[in-house]
Every structure is written in C-alpha cells, then in structure tokens.
PDB file of C-alpha atoms in Angstrom:
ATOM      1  CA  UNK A 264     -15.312   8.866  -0.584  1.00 46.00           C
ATOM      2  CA  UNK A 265     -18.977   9.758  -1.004  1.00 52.00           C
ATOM      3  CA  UNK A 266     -20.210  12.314  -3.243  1.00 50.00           C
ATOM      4  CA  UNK A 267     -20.518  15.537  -0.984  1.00 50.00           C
ATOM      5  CA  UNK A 268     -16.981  15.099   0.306  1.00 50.00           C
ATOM      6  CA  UNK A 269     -15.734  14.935  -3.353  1.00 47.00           C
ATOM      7  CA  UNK A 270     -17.506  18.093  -3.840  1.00 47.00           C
ATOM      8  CA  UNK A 271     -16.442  20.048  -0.433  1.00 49.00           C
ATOM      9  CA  UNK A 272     -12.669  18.607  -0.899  1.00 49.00           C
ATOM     10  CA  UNK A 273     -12.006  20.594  -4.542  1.00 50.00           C
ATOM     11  CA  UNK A 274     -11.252  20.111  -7.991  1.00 55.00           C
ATOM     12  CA  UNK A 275      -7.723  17.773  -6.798  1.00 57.00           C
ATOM     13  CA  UNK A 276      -7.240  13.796  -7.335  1.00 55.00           C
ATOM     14  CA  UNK A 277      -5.973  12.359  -4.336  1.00 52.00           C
ATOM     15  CA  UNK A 278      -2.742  11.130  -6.594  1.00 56.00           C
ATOM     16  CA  UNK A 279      -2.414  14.150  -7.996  1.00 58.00           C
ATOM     17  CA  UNK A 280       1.092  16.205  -7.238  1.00 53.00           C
ATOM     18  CA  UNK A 281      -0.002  19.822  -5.711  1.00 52.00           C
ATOM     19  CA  UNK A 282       2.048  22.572  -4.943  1.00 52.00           C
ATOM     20  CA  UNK A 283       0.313  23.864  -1.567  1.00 52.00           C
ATOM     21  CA  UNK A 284       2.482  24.397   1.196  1.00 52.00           C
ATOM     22  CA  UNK A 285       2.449  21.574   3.641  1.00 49.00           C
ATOM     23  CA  UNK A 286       1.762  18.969   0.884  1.00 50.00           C
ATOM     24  CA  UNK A 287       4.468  16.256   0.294  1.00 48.00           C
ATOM     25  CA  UNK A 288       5.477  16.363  -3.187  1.00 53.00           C
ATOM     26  CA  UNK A 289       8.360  16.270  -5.158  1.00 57.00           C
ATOM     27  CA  UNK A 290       6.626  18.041  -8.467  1.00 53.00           C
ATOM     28  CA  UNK A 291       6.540  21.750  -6.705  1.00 62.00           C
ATOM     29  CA  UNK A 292       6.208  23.610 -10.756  1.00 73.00           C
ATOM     30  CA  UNK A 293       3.603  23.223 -12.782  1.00 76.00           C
ATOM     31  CA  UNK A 294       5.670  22.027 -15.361  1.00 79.00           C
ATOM     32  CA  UNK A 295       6.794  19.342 -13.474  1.00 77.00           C
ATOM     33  CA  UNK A 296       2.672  18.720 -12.703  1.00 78.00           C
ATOM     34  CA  UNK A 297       2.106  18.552 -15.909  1.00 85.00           C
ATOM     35  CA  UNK A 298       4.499  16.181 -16.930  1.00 85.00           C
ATOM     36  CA  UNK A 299       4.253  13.577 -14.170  1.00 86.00           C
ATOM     37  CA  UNK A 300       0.300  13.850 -15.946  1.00 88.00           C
ATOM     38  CA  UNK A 301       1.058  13.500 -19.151  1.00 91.00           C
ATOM     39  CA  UNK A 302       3.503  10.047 -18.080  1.00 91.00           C
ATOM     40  CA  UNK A 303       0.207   8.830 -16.059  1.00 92.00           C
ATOM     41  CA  UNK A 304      -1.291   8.707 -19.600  1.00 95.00           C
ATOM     42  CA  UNK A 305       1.109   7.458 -21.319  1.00 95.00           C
ATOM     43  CA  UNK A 306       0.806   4.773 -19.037  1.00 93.00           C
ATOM     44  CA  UNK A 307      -2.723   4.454 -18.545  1.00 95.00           C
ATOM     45  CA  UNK A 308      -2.784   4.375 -22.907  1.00 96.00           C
ATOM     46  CA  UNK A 309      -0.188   1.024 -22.424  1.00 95.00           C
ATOM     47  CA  UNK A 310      -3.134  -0.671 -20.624  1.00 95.00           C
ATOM     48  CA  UNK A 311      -6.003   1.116 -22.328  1.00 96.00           C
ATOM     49  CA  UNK A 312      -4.026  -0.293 -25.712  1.00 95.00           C
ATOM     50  CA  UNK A 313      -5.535  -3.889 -24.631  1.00 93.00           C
ATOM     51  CA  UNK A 314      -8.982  -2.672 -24.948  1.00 96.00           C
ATOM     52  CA  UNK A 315      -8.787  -0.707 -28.282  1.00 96.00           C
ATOM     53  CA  UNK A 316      -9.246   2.590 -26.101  1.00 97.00           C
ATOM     54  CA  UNK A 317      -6.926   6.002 -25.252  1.00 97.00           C
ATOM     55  CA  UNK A 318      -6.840   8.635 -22.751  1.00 97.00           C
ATOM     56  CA  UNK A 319      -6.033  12.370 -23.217  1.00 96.00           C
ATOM     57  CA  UNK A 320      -5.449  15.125 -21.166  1.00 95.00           C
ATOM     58  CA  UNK A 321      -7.816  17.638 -21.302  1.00 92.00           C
ATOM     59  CA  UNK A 322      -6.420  21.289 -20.500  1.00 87.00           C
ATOM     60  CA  UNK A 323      -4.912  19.294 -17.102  1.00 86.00           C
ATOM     61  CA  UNK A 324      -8.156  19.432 -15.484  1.00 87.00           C
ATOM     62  CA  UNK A 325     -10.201  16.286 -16.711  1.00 93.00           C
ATOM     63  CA  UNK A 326      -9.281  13.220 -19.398  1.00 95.00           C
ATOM     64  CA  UNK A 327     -10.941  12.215 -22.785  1.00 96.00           C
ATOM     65  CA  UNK A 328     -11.484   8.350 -22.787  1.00 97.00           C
ATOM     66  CA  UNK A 329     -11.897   7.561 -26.365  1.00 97.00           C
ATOM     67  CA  UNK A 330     -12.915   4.398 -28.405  1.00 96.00           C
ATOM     68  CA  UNK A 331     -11.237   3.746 -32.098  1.00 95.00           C
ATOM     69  CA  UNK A 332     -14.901   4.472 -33.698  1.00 94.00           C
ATOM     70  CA  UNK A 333     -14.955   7.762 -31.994  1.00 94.00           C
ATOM     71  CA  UNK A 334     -16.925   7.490 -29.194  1.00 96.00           C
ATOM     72  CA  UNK A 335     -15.609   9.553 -26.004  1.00 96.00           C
ATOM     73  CA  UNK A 336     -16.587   9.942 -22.141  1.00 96.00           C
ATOM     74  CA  UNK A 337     -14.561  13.426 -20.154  1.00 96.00           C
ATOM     75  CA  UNK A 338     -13.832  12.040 -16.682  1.00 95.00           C
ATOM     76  CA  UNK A 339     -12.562  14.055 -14.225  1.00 91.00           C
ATOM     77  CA  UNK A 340      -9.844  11.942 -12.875  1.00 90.00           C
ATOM     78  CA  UNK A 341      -8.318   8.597 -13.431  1.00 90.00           C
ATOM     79  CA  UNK A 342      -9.872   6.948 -10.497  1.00 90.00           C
ATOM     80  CA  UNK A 343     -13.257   6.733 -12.894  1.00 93.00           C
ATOM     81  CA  UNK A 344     -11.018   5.349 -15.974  1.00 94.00           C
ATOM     82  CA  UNK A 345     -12.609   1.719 -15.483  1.00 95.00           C
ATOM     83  CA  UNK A 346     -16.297   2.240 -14.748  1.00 96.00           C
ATOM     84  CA  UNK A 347     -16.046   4.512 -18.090  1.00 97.00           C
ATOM     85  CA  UNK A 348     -14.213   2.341 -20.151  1.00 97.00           C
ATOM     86  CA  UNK A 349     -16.903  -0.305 -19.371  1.00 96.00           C
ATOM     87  CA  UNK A 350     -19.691   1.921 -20.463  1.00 96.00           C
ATOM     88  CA  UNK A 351     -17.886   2.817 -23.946  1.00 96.00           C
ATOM     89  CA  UNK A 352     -17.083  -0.701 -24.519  1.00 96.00           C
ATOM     90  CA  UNK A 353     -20.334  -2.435 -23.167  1.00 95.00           C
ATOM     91  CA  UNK A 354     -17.824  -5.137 -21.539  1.00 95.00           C
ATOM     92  CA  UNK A 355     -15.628  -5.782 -18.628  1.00 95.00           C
ATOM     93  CA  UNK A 356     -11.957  -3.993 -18.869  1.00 94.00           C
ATOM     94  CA  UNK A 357     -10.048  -5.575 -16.782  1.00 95.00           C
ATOM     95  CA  UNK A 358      -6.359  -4.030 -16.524  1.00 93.00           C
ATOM     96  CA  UNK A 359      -4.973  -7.035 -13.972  1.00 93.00           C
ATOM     97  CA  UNK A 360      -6.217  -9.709 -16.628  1.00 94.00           C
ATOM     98  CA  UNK A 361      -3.385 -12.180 -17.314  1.00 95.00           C
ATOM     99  CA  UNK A 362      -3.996 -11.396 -20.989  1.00 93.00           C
ATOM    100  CA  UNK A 363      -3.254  -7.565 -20.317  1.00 93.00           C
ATOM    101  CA  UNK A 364      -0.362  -8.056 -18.496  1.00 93.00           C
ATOM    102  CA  UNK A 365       1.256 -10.563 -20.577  1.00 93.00           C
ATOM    103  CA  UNK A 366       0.727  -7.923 -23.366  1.00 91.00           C
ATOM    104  CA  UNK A 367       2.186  -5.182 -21.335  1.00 91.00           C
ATOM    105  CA  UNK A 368       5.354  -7.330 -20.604  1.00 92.00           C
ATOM    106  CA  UNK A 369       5.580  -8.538 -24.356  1.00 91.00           C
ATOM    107  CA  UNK A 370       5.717  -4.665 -25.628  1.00 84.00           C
ATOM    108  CA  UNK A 371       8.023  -3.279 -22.335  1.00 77.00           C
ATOM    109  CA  UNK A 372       9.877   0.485 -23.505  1.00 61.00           C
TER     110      UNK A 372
END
C-alpha cells in the first residue's frame, strides 16, 4: 500500500478485528479486540524472544518494540515489526530462520 492510501484508509491494520457493520469478524466487543491484541503479542514476544527484543501494546493504538538495554521504537502496527527490529538491533531479524523456529518448537506452551 503506498503512503497516501495508508493515510486516507484510517488509523486500522488490515489484520486488525473491527467492529463496523459489514466487516467479517468474530471479535464484535472491544474486549474481545483487545484480547485477540494482546495474544498477537504474546506471540509476536515468542519470536521477538530469539532476538533479545519485546513488544508491548501501547493504549491499543500503536506497539513499543524494545531492546534488553532499553532502547525502544513506537510502531503503529505489526506489519512494521521487522524493518524496526532491524534498526534497534543493527542486524537482520529473521523470524522464518531455521534457528528461530527450531527455538520456537523447543519452548512450545
């Protein structure tokens, strides 16, 4: 999507669960919204694990990407979690390395 359609299209992720009439989704509260949120980061903090980084939800509008020293990027929804994890680690993050996955199986819930 370029930027100006970002802009014109609102504050939504596409993967985001909305309650507008019209709008598939089985999350129609906002407490259900929230929590199908807070179990994307839980699962985005699995992966994130790998690289010595976490994710937080910020008042459900944007995420904190933090590094264990402290150092922290707000991005505004989890479809910029890479490209920002790259810039607070100054490497590649890959979440479909072999390495990553074999970690994720290792430590299952």
């Amino acid at each position: 999507m370029c930027s100006l359609c970002g802009v014109l299209g609102g504050g939504g992720y596409w993967a985001d669960a909305v309650a507008r009439p019209g709008v598939f989704t089985r999350n129609m509260s906002s407490v259900d919204r929230r929590r199908e949120r807070a179990n994307r980061v839980r699962v985005a903090n699995r992966v994130l694990a790998a690289f010595g980084l976490s994710v937080s939800d910020w008042q459900g509008t944007a995420f904190l990407l933090s590094t264990r020293t402290g150092k922290t990027e707000i991005i505004g929804d989890l479809g910029h979690l890479w490209a920002a994890a790259e810039r607070l680690t100054g490497r590649v993050c890959d979440p479909l390395a072999l390495p990553v996955i074999e970690r994720l199986e290792r430590t299952r819930d």
